[in-house]
mmCIF file of C-alpha atoms in Angstrom:
data_model
loop_
_atom_site.group_PDB
_atom_site.id
_atom_site.type_symbol
_atom_site.label_atom_id
_atom_site.label_comp_id
_atom_site.label_asym_id
_atom_site.label_seq_id
_atom_site.Cartn_x
_atom_site.Cartn_y
_atom_site.Cartn_z
ATOM 1 C CA MET X 2 83.580 114.220 178.726
ATOM 2 C CA SER X 3 85.474 114.962 175.547
ATOM 3 C CA ALA X 4 86.056 118.076 173.548
ATOM 4 C CA ASN X 5 88.261 119.489 170.822
ATOM 5 C CA LYS X 6 90.969 121.706 172.236
ATOM 6 C CA LYS X 7 91.605 124.688 169.952
ATOM 7 C CA LYS X 8 93.566 127.903 170.220
ATOM 8 C CA ASN X 9 90.587 129.997 169.137
ATOM 9 C CA LEU X 10 86.969 129.757 170.283
ATOM 10 C CA ASN X 11 85.116 126.599 169.309
ATOM 11 C CA SER X 12 82.057 126.563 167.072
ATOM 12 C CA MET X 13 79.709 127.113 170.018
ATOM 13 C CA GLU X 14 81.780 130.074 171.148
ATOM 14 C CA GLU X 15 81.887 132.558 168.290
ATOM 15 C CA ASP X 16 85.327 133.847 167.341
ATOM 16 C CA PRO X 17 85.069 137.598 167.959
ATOM 17 C CA THR X 18 87.436 138.338 165.072
ATOM 18 C CA ALA X 19 85.282 136.548 162.498
ATOM 19 C CA ASP X 20 83.455 138.551 159.824
ATOM 20 C CA ASP X 21 85.133 141.792 160.807
ATOM 21 C CA SER X 22 88.348 141.958 158.833
ATOM 22 C CA ASP X 23 87.904 145.716 158.503
ATOM 23 C CA SER X 24 88.569 146.158 162.225
ATOM 24 C CA SER X 25 92.305 146.362 161.549
ATOM 25 C CA SER X 26 92.117 148.430 158.361
ATOM 26 C CA GLU X 27 89.706 150.922 156.878
ATOM 27 C CA ASP X 28 88.005 149.118 154.010
ATOM 28 C CA ASN X 29 90.093 146.061 153.042
ATOM 29 C CA ASP X 30 87.929 142.947 153.389
ATOM 30 C CA ASP X 31 90.694 140.650 152.072
ATOM 31 C CA ASP X 32 93.238 141.184 154.839
ATOM 32 C CA GLU X 33 95.411 138.174 155.562
ATOM 33 C CA PRO X 34 95.116 136.691 159.068
ATOM 34 C CA HIS X 35 97.607 137.681 161.710
ATOM 35 C CA PRO X 36 100.801 135.633 161.074
ATOM 36 C CA ASP X 37 100.756 134.352 164.666
ATOM 37 C CA ALA X 38 97.068 133.449 164.666
ATOM 38 C CA TYR X 39 95.624 129.951 164.558
ATOM 39 C CA THR X 40 93.124 129.528 161.744
ATOM 40 C CA GLY X 41 90.998 127.022 163.616
ATOM 41 C CA ASN X 42 92.158 124.129 161.394
ATOM 42 C CA GLU X 43 94.636 122.750 163.900
ATOM 43 C CA GLU X 44 93.032 120.579 166.563
ATOM 44 C CA VAL X 45 94.190 118.321 169.333
ATOM 45 C CA GLU X 46 91.673 115.767 170.553
ATOM 46 C CA ILE X 47 91.645 115.689 174.349
ATOM 47 C CA ASP X 48 89.310 113.778 176.630
ATOM 48 C CA PHE X 49 88.240 115.640 179.757
ATOM 49 C CA GLU X 50 86.615 114.395 182.913
ATOM 50 C CA GLY X 51 85.111 115.985 185.979
ATOM 51 C CA ARG X 52 86.153 114.924 189.464
ATOM 52 C CA ALA X 53 86.056 116.259 192.999
ATOM 53 C CA PRO X 54 88.737 118.871 193.751
ATOM 54 C CA THR X 55 91.662 117.714 195.890
ATOM 55 C CA ASP X 56 94.460 119.470 197.776
ATOM 56 C CA PRO X 57 96.974 119.477 194.878
ATOM 57 C CA ASP X 58 94.403 121.389 192.770
ATOM 58 C CA CYS X 59 94.595 124.494 194.966
ATOM 59 C CA HIS X 60 97.037 126.491 192.841
ATOM 60 C CA GLY X 61 95.267 125.625 189.577
ATOM 61 C CA ILE X 62 91.881 126.632 190.985
ATOM 62 C CA SER X 63 93.359 129.877 192.307
ATOM 63 C CA GLN X 64 94.766 130.715 188.870
ATOM 64 C CA LEU X 65 91.355 130.158 187.267
ATOM 65 C CA LEU X 66 89.739 132.453 189.835
ATOM 66 C CA GLN X 67 92.365 135.121 189.169
ATOM 67 C CA ARG X 68 91.111 135.300 185.579
ATOM 68 C CA VAL X 69 87.770 136.417 186.992
ATOM 69 C CA PHE X 70 88.989 138.913 189.568
ATOM 70 C CA LEU X 71 92.179 140.136 187.828
ATOM 71 C CA ARG X 72 93.718 142.770 190.121
ATOM 72 C CA ALA X 73 90.830 142.908 192.580
ATOM 73 C CA PRO X 74 91.868 142.347 196.220
ATOM 74 C CA VAL X 75 90.221 138.936 196.577
ATOM 75 C CA ASN X 76 92.270 136.133 198.145
ATOM 76 C CA THR X 77 91.846 133.449 195.496
ATOM 77 C CA MET X 78 94.112 130.962 197.287
ATOM 78 C CA GLN X 79 91.876 131.073 200.341
ATOM 79 C CA MET X 80 88.819 130.717 198.108
ATOM 80 C CA ALA X 81 90.419 127.697 196.414
ATOM 81 C CA ASP X 82 91.027 126.144 199.840
ATOM 82 C CA MET X 83 87.333 126.652 200.659
ATOM 83 C CA ILE X 84 86.314 124.939 197.425
ATOM 84 C CA ILE X 85 88.522 121.941 198.204
ATOM 85 C CA ALA X 86 87.270 121.751 201.801
ATOM 86 C CA GLN X 87 83.702 121.302 200.479
ATOM 87 C CA ASN X 88 84.666 118.929 197.676
ATOM 88 C CA TYR X 89 81.444 116.930 198.042
ATOM 89 C CA VAL X 90 79.985 119.761 195.939
ATOM 90 C CA GLY X 91 81.462 120.837 192.605
ATOM 91 C CA SER X 92 83.963 119.485 190.078
ATOM 92 C CA VAL X 93 87.269 120.340 188.492
ATOM 93 C CA ILE X 94 87.950 119.593 184.822
ATOM 94 C CA CYS X 95 91.060 117.545 184.183
ATOM 95 C CA GLN X 96 92.472 115.464 181.360
ATOM 96 C CA CYS X 97 91.404 111.829 181.310
ATOM 97 C CA GLU X 98 94.051 109.261 182.067
ATOM 98 C CA PRO X 99 95.256 107.305 179.003
ATOM 99 C CA ASP X 100 93.759 103.861 178.360
ATOM 100 C CA GLY X 101 95.193 101.311 180.716
ATOM 101 C CA ALA X 102 96.133 103.829 183.393
ATOM 102 C CA GLU X 103 95.153 103.241 186.984
ATOM 103 C CA SER X 104 91.718 104.694 187.707
ATOM 104 C CA ASP X 105 92.701 105.575 191.264
ATOM 105 C CA MET X 106 95.378 108.220 190.879
ATOM 106 C CA ASP X 107 97.910 108.668 193.635
ATOM 107 C CA ASP X 108 98.809 112.097 194.985
ATOM 108 C CA ASP X 109 101.854 112.501 192.724
ATOM 109 C CA MET X 110 99.790 111.895 189.569
ATOM 110 C CA VAL X 111 97.122 114.345 190.688
ATOM 111 C CA GLU X 112 99.692 117.011 191.468
ATOM 112 C CA GLU X 113 101.154 116.816 187.984
ATOM 113 C CA GLY X 114 97.779 117.308 186.291
ATOM 114 C CA THR X 115 96.574 120.618 184.935
ATOM 115 C CA ILE X 116 93.221 121.904 186.139
ATOM 116 C CA PHE X 117 91.271 123.050 183.075
ATOM 117 C CA GLY X 118 88.167 124.323 184.862
ATOM 118 C CA ILE X 119 86.139 124.551 188.056
ATOM 119 C CA THR X 120 82.357 124.448 188.533
ATOM 120 C CA THR X 121 81.047 124.865 192.070
ATOM 121 C CA VAL X 122 79.135 127.119 194.465
ATOM 122 C CA ILE X 123 80.157 128.795 197.734
ATOM 123 C CA ASN X 124 77.735 130.013 200.388
ATOM 124 C CA MET X 125 78.308 133.786 200.532
ATOM 125 C CA THR X 126 75.884 134.161 203.433
ATOM 126 C CA ALA X 127 77.031 131.433 205.828
ATOM 127 C CA LYS X 128 80.711 132.133 205.022
ATOM 128 C CA LYS X 129 80.444 135.936 205.051
ATOM 129 C CA ASP X 130 82.992 136.330 207.875
ATOM 130 C CA ILE X 131 85.752 134.472 206.015
ATOM 131 C CA ALA X 132 88.187 137.012 204.563
ATOM 132 C CA CYS X 133 87.927 136.059 200.880
ATOM 133 C CA ILE X 134 84.110 136.062 200.984
ATOM 134 C CA GLU X 135 84.092 139.386 202.798
ATOM 135 C CA GLN X 136 86.380 140.675 200.030
ATOM 136 C CA LEU X 137 84.087 139.213 197.360
ATOM 137 C CA ARG X 138 81.009 140.835 198.856
ATOM 138 C CA GLY X 139 82.823 144.157 199.108
ATOM 139 C CA TYR X 140 84.046 143.862 195.518
ATOM 140 C CA ILE X 141 80.512 143.288 194.214
ATOM 141 C CA ILE X 142 79.074 146.265 196.091
ATOM 142 C CA GLN X 143 81.963 148.568 195.140
ATOM 143 C CA ARG X 144 81.544 147.665 191.478
ATOM 144 C CA ALA X 145 77.796 148.164 191.721
ATOM 145 C CA GLU X 146 78.253 151.578 193.337
ATOM 146 C CA LYS X 147 80.357 152.663 190.342
ATOM 147 C CA ASN X 148 78.558 150.921 187.487
ATOM 148 C CA ALA X 149 75.041 149.752 188.371
ATOM 149 C CA PRO X 150 71.763 151.690 188.304
ATOM 150 C CA ASP X 151 70.515 152.666 191.762
ATOM 151 C CA SER X 152 67.751 150.054 191.614
ATOM 152 C CA VAL X 153 70.251 147.243 190.965
ATOM 153 C CA LEU X 154 72.588 148.469 193.706
ATOM 154 C CA THR X 155 69.707 148.593 196.179
ATOM 155 C CA HIS X 156 68.580 145.092 195.208
ATOM 156 C CA LEU X 157 72.081 143.647 195.605
ATOM 157 C CA ARG X 158 72.483 145.269 199.011
ATOM 158 C CA ASP X 159 69.138 143.861 200.112
ATOM 159 C CA VAL X 160 69.954 140.368 198.830
ATOM 160 C CA LEU X 161 73.414 140.243 200.391
ATOM 161 C CA GLY X 162 72.102 141.660 203.652
ATOM 162 C CA ASN X 163 69.266 139.157 204.081
ATOM 163 C CA GLU X 164 70.655 136.208 206.032
ATOM 164 C CA GLY X 165 67.309 134.427 205.817
ATOM 165 C CA ARG X 166 67.685 134.014 202.036
ATOM 166 C CA PRO X 167 71.195 132.598 201.455
ATOM 167 C CA VAL X 168 73.200 133.560 198.373
ATOM 168 C CA GLY X 169 75.591 131.231 196.566
ATOM 169 C CA PHE X 170 78.580 132.391 194.529
ATOM 170 C CA LEU X 171 78.227 130.231 191.409
ATOM 171 C CA ILE X 172 81.584 129.561 189.742
ATOM 172 C CA ASN X 173 81.725 128.328 186.132
ATOM 173 C CA GLU X 174 85.300 128.915 185.038
ATOM 174 C CA ARG X 175 87.435 127.039 182.499
ATOM 175 C CA PHE X 176 90.098 127.472 179.851
ATOM 176 C CA ILE X 177 88.850 129.543 176.935
ATOM 177 C CA ASN X 178 89.255 126.776 174.334
ATOM 178 C CA ILE X 179 87.053 124.150 176.005
ATOM 179 C CA PRO X 180 83.638 123.963 174.288
ATOM 180 C CA ALA X 181 80.367 124.913 175.934
ATOM 181 C CA GLN X 182 79.060 121.335 175.705
ATOM 182 C CA ILE X 183 81.033 120.403 178.808
ATOM 183 C CA SER X 184 79.030 122.854 180.936
ATOM 184 C CA VAL X 185 75.838 120.749 180.866
ATOM 185 C CA PRO X 186 77.116 117.644 182.712
ATOM 186 C CA LEU X 187 79.119 119.842 185.084
ATOM 187 C CA LEU X 188 76.101 121.955 186.038
ATOM 188 C CA GLU X 189 73.832 118.899 186.223
ATOM 189 C CA ASN X 190 76.279 117.235 188.578
ATOM 190 C CA LEU X 191 76.533 120.394 190.675
ATOM 191 C CA HIS X 192 72.751 120.601 190.969
ATOM 192 C CA LYS X 193 72.525 116.967 192.130
ATOM 193 C CA GLU X 194 75.310 117.461 194.666
ATOM 194 C CA VAL X 195 73.685 120.608 196.052
ATOM 195 C CA LEU X 196 70.388 118.724 196.489
ATOM 196 C CA THR X 197 72.187 115.890 198.289
ATOM 197 C CA ALA X 198 73.996 118.350 200.561
ATOM 198 C CA LYS X 199 70.682 120.057 201.393
ATOM 199 C CA GLN X 200 69.095 116.712 202.261
ATOM 200 C CA LYS X 201 71.950 116.103 204.697
ATOM 201 C CA GLY X 202 71.262 119.419 206.416
ATOM 202 C CA MET X 203 74.272 121.261 204.980
ATOM 203 C CA GLN X 204 74.144 124.972 204.183
ATOM 204 C CA PHE X 205 73.349 124.781 200.474
ATOM 205 C CA ASN X 206 69.704 125.885 200.479
ATOM 206 C CA PHE X 207 70.137 128.957 198.284
ATOM 207 C CA SER X 208 67.582 131.571 197.300
ATOM 208 C CA TYR X 209 69.912 133.301 194.825
ATOM 209 C CA PHE X 210 73.102 132.719 192.905
ATOM 210 C CA ILE X 211 75.564 135.465 192.030
ATOM 211 C CA MET X 212 77.880 134.967 189.053
ATOM 212 C CA ILE X 213 80.698 137.027 187.573
ATOM 213 C CA ILE X 214 80.679 136.497 183.821
ATOM 214 C CA LYS X 215 83.507 137.292 181.406
ATOM 215 C CA PHE X 216 82.816 138.691 177.961
ATOM 216 C CA TYR X 217 84.385 140.864 175.271
ATOM 217 C CA ARG X 218 82.773 143.813 173.558
ATOM 218 C CA LYS X 219 83.341 145.043 170.041
ATOM 219 C CA GLU X 220 82.142 148.625 170.073
ATOM 220 C CA ALA X 221 79.720 149.901 167.449
ATOM 221 C CA ARG X 222 81.424 151.324 164.371
ATOM 222 C CA LYS X 223 80.682 151.965 160.698
ATOM 223 C CA GLY X 224 76.995 151.348 161.210
ATOM 224 C CA LYS X 225 77.527 148.016 162.949
ATOM 225 C CA PRO X 226 75.958 147.493 166.393
ATOM 226 C CA VAL X 227 77.829 146.575 169.548
ATOM 227 C CA GLU X 228 78.808 142.884 169.615
ATOM 228 C CA ASP X 229 79.340 140.952 172.840
ATOM 229 C CA THR X 230 81.201 137.624 172.795
ATOM 230 C CA TYR X 231 81.032 135.527 175.949
ATOM 231 C CA THR X 232 84.170 133.679 176.965
ATOM 232 C CA ASN X 233 81.996 130.730 178.001
ATOM 233 C CA ALA X 234 79.307 130.603 175.332
ATOM 234 C CA GLU X 235 76.611 129.166 177.608
ATOM 235 C CA GLU X 236 76.893 132.213 179.853
ATOM 236 C CA GLU X 237 75.062 134.273 177.252
ATOM 237 C CA VAL X 238 72.052 132.046 178.016
ATOM 238 C CA ILE X 239 72.665 132.278 181.759
ATOM 239 C CA SER X 240 72.957 136.057 181.557
ATOM 240 C CA SER X 241 69.618 136.333 179.744
ATOM 241 C CA LYS X 242 67.877 134.689 182.721
ATOM 242 C CA ALA X 243 69.270 137.093 185.326
ATOM 243 C CA VAL X 244 66.941 138.697 187.851
ATOM 244 C CA ASN X 245 69.294 141.677 187.854
ATOM 245 C CA SER X 246 72.698 142.484 186.399
ATOM 246 C CA PHE X 247 75.240 145.168 185.625
ATOM 247 C CA GLU X 248 78.481 145.266 183.668
ATOM 248 C CA TYR X 249 81.792 147.093 183.615
ATOM 249 C CA SER X 250 84.989 147.266 181.590
ATOM 250 C CA VAL X 251 88.183 145.736 182.986
ATOM 251 C CA ALA X 252 90.395 146.977 180.162
ATOM 252 C CA ASP X 253 92.646 148.821 182.605
ATOM 253 C CA GLU X 254 93.053 145.820 184.894
ATOM 254 C CA CYS X 255 94.232 143.026 182.647
ATOM 255 C CA ASP X 256 96.793 142.124 180.056
ATOM 256 C CA VAL X 257 96.607 139.561 177.254
ATOM 257 C CA GLY X 258 97.769 136.706 179.451
ATOM 258 C CA MET X 259 95.125 137.312 182.101
ATOM 259 C CA SER X 260 92.203 138.423 179.984
ATOM 260 C CA GLY X 261 91.909 135.528 177.560
ATOM 261 C CA ASP X 262 94.872 135.188 175.186
ATOM 262 C CA TRP X 263 93.640 137.586 172.509
ATOM 263 C CA LEU X 264 96.199 138.780 169.993
ATOM 264 C CA GLU X 265 97.453 142.337 170.054
ATOM 265 C CA GLY X 266 95.755 143.013 166.725
ATOM 266 C CA ASP X 267 92.354 142.507 168.361
ATOM 267 C CA ALA X 268 92.477 145.972 169.886
ATOM 268 C CA THR X 269 88.788 146.603 169.183
ATOM 269 C CA LEU X 270 87.826 143.934 171.736
ATOM 270 C CA THR X 271 87.336 145.337 175.223
ATOM 271 C CA PRO X 272 87.259 142.885 178.152
ATOM 272 C CA TYR X 273 84.215 143.225 180.390
ATOM 273 C CA ARG X 274 82.719 141.605 183.451
ATOM 274 C CA LYS X 275 79.015 141.191 184.138
ATOM 275 C CA ILE X 276 77.726 140.505 187.639
ATOM 276 C CA ILE X 277 74.366 138.754 187.551
ATOM 277 C CA LEU X 278 71.802 137.682 190.146
ATOM 278 C CA LEU X 279 69.905 134.444 189.466
ATOM 279 C CA ASP X 280 66.885 132.854 191.116
ATOM 280 C CA ALA X 281 68.371 129.636 192.543
ATOM 281 C CA LYS X 282 65.253 127.539 191.984
ATOM 282 C CA GLU X 283 65.520 128.183 188.236
ATOM 283 C CA LEU X 284 68.834 126.303 187.909
ATOM 284 C CA PRO X 285 67.286 123.078 186.485
ATOM 285 C CA HIS X 286 65.394 125.081 183.834
ATOM 286 C CA LEU X 287 68.557 127.023 183.077
ATOM 287 C CA ILE X 288 70.468 123.804 182.458
ATOM 288 C CA ASP X 289 67.723 122.729 180.031
ATOM 289 C CA ASP X 290 68.002 126.080 178.243
ATOM 290 C CA ILE X 291 71.764 125.635 177.896
ATOM 291 C CA ARG X 292 71.294 122.120 176.530
ATOM 292 C CA ASN X 293 68.806 123.410 173.948
ATOM 293 C CA TYR X 294 71.130 126.259 173.002
ATOM 294 C CA ILE X 295 74.023 123.880 172.413
ATOM 295 C CA SER X 296 71.904 121.461 170.378
ATOM 296 C CA GLY X 297 70.424 124.310 168.336
ATOM 297 C CA VAL X 298 66.838 123.710 169.453
#
């Protein structure tokens, strides 16, 4: 897998500051860019690859999960350990080794590598008694009680309470400047690995997936409608296929470093989370929809 690494969002992930220069001043459409901002013209070509998570990845995976949960009381280190323990399902994104490097990396080389993303699924039903999953389930219901319509709250309670229809926590997290194109092979690989695990009698026969999606909202002003920009561009497609969903602001829970590296001048952008429920059997069709979205079909 290869992708251009940029400071701002790539072409598939719309820069939320584009076409809105009046957000920092009343009527001046010719404002100069922020002096500390990247213009999008500086690129570093980096080749990425997906591989099974290993023990040295634990801290990097935990940090990626913290970007989702922010200050919520969810033990992301324990969740990272769970992901590594089931490493026959899911992938981490890492930088490819330079040409001529050994293909079989030893532990020291793995430990030095940065984890750029994680795509996997955890069984929230079978693992419900593990502390971090119990915390995750509680977090979802607490957020729904505060922010979701009664019908959505009732549905989520029913889904999470039905042990005969297992629910998977679908994780699709990566650095903000990695393009959406990388999501297709990662999700395809995850789907194949889940099918293989099911065939071996493992607990990956899901009825539903739950995802927590990150996005930013530019509130309506001066006759312009609300604009939502998804941190991972493909998650706009995923969100549109949800059986049920609700959203909530996390503006009071995060700072620039945790929420996505936006500049201070982007004060009109409010960080949000959206919790969505997906029909698990629709995953192959969803991957096709993402592929079509990326290719512009």
